[in-house]
mmCIF file with all atom_site columns, C-alpha atoms in Angstrom:
data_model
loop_
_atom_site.group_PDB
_atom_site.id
_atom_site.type_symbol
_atom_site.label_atom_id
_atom_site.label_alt_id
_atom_site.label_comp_id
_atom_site.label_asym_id
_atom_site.label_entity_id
_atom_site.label_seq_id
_atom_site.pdbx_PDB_ins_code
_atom_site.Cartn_x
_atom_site.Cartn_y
_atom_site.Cartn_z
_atom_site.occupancy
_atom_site.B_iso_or_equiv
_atom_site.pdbx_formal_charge
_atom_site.auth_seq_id
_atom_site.auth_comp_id
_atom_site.auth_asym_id
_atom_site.auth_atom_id
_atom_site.pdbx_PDB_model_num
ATOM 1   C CA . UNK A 1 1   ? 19.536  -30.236 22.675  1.00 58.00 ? 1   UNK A CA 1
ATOM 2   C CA . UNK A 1 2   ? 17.874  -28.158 19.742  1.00 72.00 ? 2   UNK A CA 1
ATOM 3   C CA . UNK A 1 3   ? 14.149  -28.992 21.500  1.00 75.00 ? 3   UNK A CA 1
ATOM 4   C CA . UNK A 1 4   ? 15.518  -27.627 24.720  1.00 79.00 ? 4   UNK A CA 1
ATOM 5   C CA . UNK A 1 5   ? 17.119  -24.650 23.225  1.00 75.00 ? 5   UNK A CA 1
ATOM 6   C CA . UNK A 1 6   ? 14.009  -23.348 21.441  1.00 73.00 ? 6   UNK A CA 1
ATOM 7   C CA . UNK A 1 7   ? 11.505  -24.738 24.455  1.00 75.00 ? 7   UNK A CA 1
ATOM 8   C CA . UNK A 1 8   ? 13.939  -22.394 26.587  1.00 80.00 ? 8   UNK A CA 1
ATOM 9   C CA . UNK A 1 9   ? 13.969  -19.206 24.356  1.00 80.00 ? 9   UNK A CA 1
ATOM 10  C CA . UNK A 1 10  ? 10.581  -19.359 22.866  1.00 80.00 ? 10  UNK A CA 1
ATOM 11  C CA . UNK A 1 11  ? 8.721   -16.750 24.901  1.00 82.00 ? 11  UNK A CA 1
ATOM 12  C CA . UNK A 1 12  ? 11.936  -14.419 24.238  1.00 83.00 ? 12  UNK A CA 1
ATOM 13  C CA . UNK A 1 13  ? 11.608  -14.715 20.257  1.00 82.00 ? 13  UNK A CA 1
ATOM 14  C CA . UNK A 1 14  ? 7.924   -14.225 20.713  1.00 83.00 ? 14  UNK A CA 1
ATOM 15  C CA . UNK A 1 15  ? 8.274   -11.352 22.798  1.00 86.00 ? 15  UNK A CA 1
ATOM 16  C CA . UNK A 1 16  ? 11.424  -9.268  20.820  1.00 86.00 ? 16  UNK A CA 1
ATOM 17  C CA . UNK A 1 17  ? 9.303   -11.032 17.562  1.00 84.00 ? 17  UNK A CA 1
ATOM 18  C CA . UNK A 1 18  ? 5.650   -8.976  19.141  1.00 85.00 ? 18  UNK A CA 1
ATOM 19  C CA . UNK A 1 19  ? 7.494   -5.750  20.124  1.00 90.00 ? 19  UNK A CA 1
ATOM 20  C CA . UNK A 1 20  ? 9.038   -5.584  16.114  1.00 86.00 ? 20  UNK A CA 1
ATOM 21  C CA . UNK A 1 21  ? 5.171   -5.812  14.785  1.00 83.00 ? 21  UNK A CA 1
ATOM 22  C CA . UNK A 1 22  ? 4.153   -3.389  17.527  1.00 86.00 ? 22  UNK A CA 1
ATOM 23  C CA . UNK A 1 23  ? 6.649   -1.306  16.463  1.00 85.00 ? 23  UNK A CA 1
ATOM 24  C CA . UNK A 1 24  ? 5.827   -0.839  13.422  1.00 81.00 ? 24  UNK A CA 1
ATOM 25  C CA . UNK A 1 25  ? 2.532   -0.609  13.679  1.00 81.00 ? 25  UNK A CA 1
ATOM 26  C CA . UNK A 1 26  ? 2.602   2.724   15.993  1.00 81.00 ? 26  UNK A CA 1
ATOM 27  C CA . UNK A 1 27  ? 5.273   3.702   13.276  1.00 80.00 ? 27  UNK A CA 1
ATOM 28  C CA . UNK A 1 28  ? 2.833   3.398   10.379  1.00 77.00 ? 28  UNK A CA 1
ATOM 29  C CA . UNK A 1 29  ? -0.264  5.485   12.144  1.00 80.00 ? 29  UNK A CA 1
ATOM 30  C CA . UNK A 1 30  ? 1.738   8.398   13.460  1.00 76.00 ? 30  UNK A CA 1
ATOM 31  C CA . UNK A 1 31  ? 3.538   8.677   9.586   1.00 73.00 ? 31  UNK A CA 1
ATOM 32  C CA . UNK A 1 32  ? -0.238  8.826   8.472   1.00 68.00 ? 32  UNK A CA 1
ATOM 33  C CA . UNK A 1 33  ? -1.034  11.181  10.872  1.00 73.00 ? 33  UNK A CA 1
ATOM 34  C CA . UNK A 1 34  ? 1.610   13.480  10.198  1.00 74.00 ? 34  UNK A CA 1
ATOM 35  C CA . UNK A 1 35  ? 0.891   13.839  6.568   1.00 69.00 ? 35  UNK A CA 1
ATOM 36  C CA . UNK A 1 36  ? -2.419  14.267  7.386   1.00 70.00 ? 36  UNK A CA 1
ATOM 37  C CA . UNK A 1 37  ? -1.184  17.320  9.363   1.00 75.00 ? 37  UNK A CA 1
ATOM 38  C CA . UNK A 1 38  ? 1.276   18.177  6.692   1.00 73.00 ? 38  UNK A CA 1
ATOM 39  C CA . UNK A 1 39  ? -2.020  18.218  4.247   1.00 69.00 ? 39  UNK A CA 1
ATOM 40  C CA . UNK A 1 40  ? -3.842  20.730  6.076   1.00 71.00 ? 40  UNK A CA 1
ATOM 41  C CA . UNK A 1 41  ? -0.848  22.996  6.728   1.00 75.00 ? 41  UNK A CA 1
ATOM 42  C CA . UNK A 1 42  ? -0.145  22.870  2.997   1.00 70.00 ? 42  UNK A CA 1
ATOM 43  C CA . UNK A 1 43  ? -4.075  23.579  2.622   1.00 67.00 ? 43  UNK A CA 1
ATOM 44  C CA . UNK A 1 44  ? -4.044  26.500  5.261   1.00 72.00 ? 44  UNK A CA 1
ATOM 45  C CA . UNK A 1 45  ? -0.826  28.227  3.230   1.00 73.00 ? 45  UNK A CA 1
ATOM 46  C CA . UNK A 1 46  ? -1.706  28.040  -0.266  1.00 68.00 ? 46  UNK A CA 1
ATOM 47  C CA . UNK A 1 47  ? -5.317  29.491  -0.629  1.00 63.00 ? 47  UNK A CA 1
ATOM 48  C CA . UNK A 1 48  ? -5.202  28.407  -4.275  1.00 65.00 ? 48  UNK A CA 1
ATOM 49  C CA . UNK A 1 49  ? -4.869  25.038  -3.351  1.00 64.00 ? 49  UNK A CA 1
ATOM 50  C CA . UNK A 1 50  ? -7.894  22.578  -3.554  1.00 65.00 ? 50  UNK A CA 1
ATOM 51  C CA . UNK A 1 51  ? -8.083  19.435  -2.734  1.00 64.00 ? 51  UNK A CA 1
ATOM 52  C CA . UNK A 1 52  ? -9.406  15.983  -5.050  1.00 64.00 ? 52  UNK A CA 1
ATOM 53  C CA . UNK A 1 53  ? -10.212 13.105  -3.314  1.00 61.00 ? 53  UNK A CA 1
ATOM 54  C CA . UNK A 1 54  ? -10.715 10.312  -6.108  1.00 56.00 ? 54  UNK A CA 1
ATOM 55  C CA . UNK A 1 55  ? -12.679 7.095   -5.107  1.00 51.00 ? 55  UNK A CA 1
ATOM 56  C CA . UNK A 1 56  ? -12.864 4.723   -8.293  1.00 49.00 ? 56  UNK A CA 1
ATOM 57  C CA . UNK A 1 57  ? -11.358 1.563   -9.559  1.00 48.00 ? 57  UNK A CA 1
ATOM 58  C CA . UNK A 1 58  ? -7.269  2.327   -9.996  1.00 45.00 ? 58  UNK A CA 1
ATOM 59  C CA . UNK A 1 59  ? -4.624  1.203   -11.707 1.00 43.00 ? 59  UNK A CA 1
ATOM 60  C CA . UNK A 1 60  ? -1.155  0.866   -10.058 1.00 41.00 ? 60  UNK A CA 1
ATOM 61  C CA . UNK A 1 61  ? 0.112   3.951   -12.016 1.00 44.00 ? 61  UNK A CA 1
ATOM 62  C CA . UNK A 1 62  ? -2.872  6.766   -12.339 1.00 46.00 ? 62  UNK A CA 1
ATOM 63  C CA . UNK A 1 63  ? -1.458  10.505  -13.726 1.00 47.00 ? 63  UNK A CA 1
ATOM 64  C CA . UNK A 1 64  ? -3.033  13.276  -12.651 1.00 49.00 ? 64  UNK A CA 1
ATOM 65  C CA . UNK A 1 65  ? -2.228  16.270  -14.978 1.00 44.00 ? 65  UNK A CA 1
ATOM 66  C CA . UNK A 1 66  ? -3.500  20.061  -13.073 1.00 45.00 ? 66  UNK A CA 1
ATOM 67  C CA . UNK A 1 67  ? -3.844  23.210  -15.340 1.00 42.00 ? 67  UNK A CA 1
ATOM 68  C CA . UNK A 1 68  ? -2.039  21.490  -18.687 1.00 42.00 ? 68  UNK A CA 1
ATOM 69  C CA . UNK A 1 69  ? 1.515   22.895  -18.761 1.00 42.00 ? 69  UNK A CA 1
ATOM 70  C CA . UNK A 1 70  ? 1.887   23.227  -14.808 1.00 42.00 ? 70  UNK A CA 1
ATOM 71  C CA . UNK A 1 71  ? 2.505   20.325  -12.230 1.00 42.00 ? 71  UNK A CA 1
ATOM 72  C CA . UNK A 1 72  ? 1.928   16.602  -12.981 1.00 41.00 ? 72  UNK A CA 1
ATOM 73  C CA . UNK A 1 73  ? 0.769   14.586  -9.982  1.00 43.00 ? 73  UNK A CA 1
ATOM 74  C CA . UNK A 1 74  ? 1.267   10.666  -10.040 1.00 41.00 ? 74  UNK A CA 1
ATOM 75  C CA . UNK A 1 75  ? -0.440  8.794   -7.404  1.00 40.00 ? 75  UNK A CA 1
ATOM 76  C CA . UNK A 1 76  ? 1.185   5.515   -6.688  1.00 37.00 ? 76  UNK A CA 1
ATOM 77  C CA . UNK A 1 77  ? -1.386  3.205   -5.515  1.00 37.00 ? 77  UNK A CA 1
ATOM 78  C CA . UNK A 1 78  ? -0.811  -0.126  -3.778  1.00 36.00 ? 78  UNK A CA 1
ATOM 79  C CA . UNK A 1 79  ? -3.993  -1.537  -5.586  1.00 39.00 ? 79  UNK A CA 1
ATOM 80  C CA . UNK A 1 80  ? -2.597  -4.699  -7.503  1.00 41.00 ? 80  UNK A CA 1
ATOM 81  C CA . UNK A 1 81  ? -6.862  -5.594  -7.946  1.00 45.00 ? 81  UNK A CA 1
ATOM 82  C CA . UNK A 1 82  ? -8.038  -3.360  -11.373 1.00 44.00 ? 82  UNK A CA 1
ATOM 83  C CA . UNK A 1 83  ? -11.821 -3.044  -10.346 1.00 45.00 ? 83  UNK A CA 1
ATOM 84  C CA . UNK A 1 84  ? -10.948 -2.825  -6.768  1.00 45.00 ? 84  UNK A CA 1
ATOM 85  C CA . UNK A 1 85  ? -12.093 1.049   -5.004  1.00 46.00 ? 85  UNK A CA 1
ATOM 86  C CA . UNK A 1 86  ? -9.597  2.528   -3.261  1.00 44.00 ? 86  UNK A CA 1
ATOM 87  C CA . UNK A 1 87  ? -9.677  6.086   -2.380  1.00 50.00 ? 87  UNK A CA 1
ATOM 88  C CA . UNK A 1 88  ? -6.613  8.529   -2.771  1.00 53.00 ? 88  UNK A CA 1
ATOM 89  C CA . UNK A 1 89  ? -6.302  12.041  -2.160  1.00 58.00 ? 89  UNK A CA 1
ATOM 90  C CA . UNK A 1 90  ? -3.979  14.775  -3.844  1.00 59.00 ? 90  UNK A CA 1
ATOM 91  C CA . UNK A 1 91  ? -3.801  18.797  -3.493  1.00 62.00 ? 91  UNK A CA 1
ATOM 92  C CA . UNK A 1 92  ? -3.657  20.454  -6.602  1.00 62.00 ? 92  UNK A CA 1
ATOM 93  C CA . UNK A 1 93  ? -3.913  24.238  -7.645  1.00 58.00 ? 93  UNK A CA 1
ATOM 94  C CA . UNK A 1 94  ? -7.509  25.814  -8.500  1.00 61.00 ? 94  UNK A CA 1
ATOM 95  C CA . UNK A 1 95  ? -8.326  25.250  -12.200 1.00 61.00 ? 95  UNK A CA 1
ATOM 96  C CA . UNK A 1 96  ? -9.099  22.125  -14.422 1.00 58.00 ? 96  UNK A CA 1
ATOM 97  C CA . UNK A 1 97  ? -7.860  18.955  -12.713 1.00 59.00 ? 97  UNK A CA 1
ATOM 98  C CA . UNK A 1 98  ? -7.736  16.311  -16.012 1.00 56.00 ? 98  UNK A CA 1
ATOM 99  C CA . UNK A 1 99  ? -7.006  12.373  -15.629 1.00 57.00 ? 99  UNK A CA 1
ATOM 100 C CA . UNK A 1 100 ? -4.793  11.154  -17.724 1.00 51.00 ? 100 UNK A CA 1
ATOM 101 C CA . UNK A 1 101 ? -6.142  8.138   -18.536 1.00 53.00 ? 101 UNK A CA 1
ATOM 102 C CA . UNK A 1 102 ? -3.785  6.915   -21.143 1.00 54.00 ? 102 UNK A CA 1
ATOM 103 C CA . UNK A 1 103 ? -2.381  4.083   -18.590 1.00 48.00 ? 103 UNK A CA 1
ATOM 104 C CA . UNK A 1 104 ? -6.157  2.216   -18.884 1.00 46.00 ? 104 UNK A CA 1
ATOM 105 C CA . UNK A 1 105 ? -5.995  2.224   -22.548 1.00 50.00 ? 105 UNK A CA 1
ATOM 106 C CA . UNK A 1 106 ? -3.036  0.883   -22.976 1.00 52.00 ? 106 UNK A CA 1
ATOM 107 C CA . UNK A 1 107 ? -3.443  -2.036  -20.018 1.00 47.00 ? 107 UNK A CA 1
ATOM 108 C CA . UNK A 1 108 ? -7.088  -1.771  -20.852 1.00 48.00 ? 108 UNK A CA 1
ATOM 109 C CA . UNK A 1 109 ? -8.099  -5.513  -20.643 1.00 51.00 ? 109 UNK A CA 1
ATOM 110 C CA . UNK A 1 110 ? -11.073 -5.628  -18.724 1.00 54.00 ? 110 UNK A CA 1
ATOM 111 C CA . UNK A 1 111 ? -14.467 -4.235  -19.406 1.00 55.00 ? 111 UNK A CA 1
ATOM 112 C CA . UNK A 1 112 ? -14.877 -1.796  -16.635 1.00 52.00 ? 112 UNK A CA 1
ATOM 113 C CA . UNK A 1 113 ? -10.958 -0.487  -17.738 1.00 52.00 ? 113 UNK A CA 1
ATOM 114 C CA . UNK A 1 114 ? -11.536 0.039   -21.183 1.00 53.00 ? 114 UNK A CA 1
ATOM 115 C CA . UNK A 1 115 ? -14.915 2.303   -20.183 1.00 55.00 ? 115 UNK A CA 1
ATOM 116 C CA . UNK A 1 116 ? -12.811 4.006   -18.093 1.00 53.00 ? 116 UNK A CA 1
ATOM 117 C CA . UNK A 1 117 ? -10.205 4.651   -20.739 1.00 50.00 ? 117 UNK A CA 1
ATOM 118 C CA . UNK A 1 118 ? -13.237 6.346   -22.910 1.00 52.00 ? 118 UNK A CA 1
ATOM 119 C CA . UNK A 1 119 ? -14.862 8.355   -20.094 1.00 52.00 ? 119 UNK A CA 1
ATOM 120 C CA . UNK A 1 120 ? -14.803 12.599  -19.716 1.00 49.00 ? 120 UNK A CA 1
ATOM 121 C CA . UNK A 1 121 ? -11.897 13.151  -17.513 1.00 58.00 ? 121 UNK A CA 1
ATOM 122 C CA . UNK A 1 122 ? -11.647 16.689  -17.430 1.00 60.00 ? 122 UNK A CA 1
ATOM 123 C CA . UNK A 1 123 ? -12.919 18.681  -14.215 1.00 62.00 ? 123 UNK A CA 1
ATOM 124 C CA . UNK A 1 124 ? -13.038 22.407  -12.741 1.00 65.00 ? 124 UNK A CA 1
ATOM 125 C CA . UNK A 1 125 ? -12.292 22.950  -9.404  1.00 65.00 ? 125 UNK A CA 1
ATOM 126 C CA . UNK A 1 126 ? -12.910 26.009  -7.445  1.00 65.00 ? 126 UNK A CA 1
ATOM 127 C CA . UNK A 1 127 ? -10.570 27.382  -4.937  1.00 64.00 ? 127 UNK A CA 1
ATOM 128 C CA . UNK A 1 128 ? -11.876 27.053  -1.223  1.00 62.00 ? 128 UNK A CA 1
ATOM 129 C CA . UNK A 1 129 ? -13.851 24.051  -1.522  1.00 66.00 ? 129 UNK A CA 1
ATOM 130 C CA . UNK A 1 130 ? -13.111 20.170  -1.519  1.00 68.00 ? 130 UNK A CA 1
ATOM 131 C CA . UNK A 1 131 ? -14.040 17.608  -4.673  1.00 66.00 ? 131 UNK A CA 1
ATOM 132 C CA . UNK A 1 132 ? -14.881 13.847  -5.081  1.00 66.00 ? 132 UNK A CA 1
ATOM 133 C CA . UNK A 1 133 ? -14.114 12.590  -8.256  1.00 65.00 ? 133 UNK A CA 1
ATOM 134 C CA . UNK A 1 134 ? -15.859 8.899   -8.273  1.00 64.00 ? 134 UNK A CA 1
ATOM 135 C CA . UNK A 1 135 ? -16.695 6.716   -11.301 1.00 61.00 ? 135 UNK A CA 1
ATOM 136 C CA . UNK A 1 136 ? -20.310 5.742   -11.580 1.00 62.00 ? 136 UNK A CA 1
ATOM 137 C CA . UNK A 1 137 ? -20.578 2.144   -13.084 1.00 60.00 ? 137 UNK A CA 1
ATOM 138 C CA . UNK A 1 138 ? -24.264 2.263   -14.151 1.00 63.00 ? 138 UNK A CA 1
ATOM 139 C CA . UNK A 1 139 ? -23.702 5.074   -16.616 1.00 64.00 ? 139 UNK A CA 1
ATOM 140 C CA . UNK A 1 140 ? -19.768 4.068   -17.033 1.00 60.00 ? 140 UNK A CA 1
ATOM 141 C CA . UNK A 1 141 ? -18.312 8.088   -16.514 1.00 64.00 ? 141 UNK A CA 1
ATOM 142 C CA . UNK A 1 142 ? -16.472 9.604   -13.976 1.00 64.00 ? 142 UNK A CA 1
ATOM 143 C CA . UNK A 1 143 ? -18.544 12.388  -12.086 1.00 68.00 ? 143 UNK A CA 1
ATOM 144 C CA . UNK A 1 144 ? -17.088 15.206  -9.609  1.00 69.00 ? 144 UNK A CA 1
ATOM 145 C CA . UNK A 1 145 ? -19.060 16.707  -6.906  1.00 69.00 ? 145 UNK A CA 1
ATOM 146 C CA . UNK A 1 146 ? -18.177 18.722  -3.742  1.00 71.00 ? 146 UNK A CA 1
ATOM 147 C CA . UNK A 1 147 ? -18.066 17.586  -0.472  1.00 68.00 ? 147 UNK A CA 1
ATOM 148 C CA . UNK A 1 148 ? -17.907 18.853  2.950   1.00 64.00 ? 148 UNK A CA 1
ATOM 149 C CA . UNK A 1 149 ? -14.354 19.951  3.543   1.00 52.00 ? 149 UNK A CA 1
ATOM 150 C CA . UNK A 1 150 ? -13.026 17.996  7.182   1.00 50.00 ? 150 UNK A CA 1
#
């Protein structure tokens, strides 16, 4: 009875199971898409905005602390790999962008995460123009640079 029941109803589970995971996909790339859109608006309406792409090995919890005594920014990465590069990007206001880095020295257990936790982490950045902060392993320091704005 229970062999005929699921031989029956198979392609129905496989078909509501297939339009779920569809679904969700198309769900997941217009959400990206729109705060991609929401990015550039913000980018468009605040001339003093820049933005800071950062492309090094995170941790789970990075702070990013903009013009000390304004906004913090925490970016909440999905990396659960210390070592691993992911790349994240953040708007923040024109000035010096610093990385708090406190969060590697106190989890600091690998090698590349305690040379992080000692590396210059303070950067300017000029309104109008876009920034890559990446971490250079050979010489073990973070290094910003500015790149073509898309």
């Amino acid at each position: 009875m229970n062999e005929d029941f699921i031989a029956n109803n198979l392609p129905l589970f496989l078909g509501v199971f297939g339009t779920v995971c569809v679904g969700l996909v198309v769900l997941m790339i217009v959400s990206g898409k729109k705060q991609k859109q929401k990015k550039k608006e913000m980018l468009e309406s605040d001339p003093n905005l820049v933005e800071v792409v950062f492309d090094y090995p995170v941790l789970p919890k990075e702070k990013v602390l903009m013009n000390p005594g304004q906004s913090e920014f925490v970016i909440h990465s999905i990396n659960r790999n210390p070592g691993k590069v992911i790349r994240n990007s953040i708007l923040v206001p024109a000035g010096e962008v610093e990385l708090d880095l406190e969060y590697y020295q106190k989890m600091a257990t690998s090698k590349l995460a305690k040379s992080l936790a000692r590396s210059t982490n303070v950067f300017k950045v000029e309104m109008g123009k876009k920034y890559l902060i990446s971490y250079n392993l050979i010489d073990k320091v973070f290094e910003c640079s500015e790149t073509k704005r898309k």
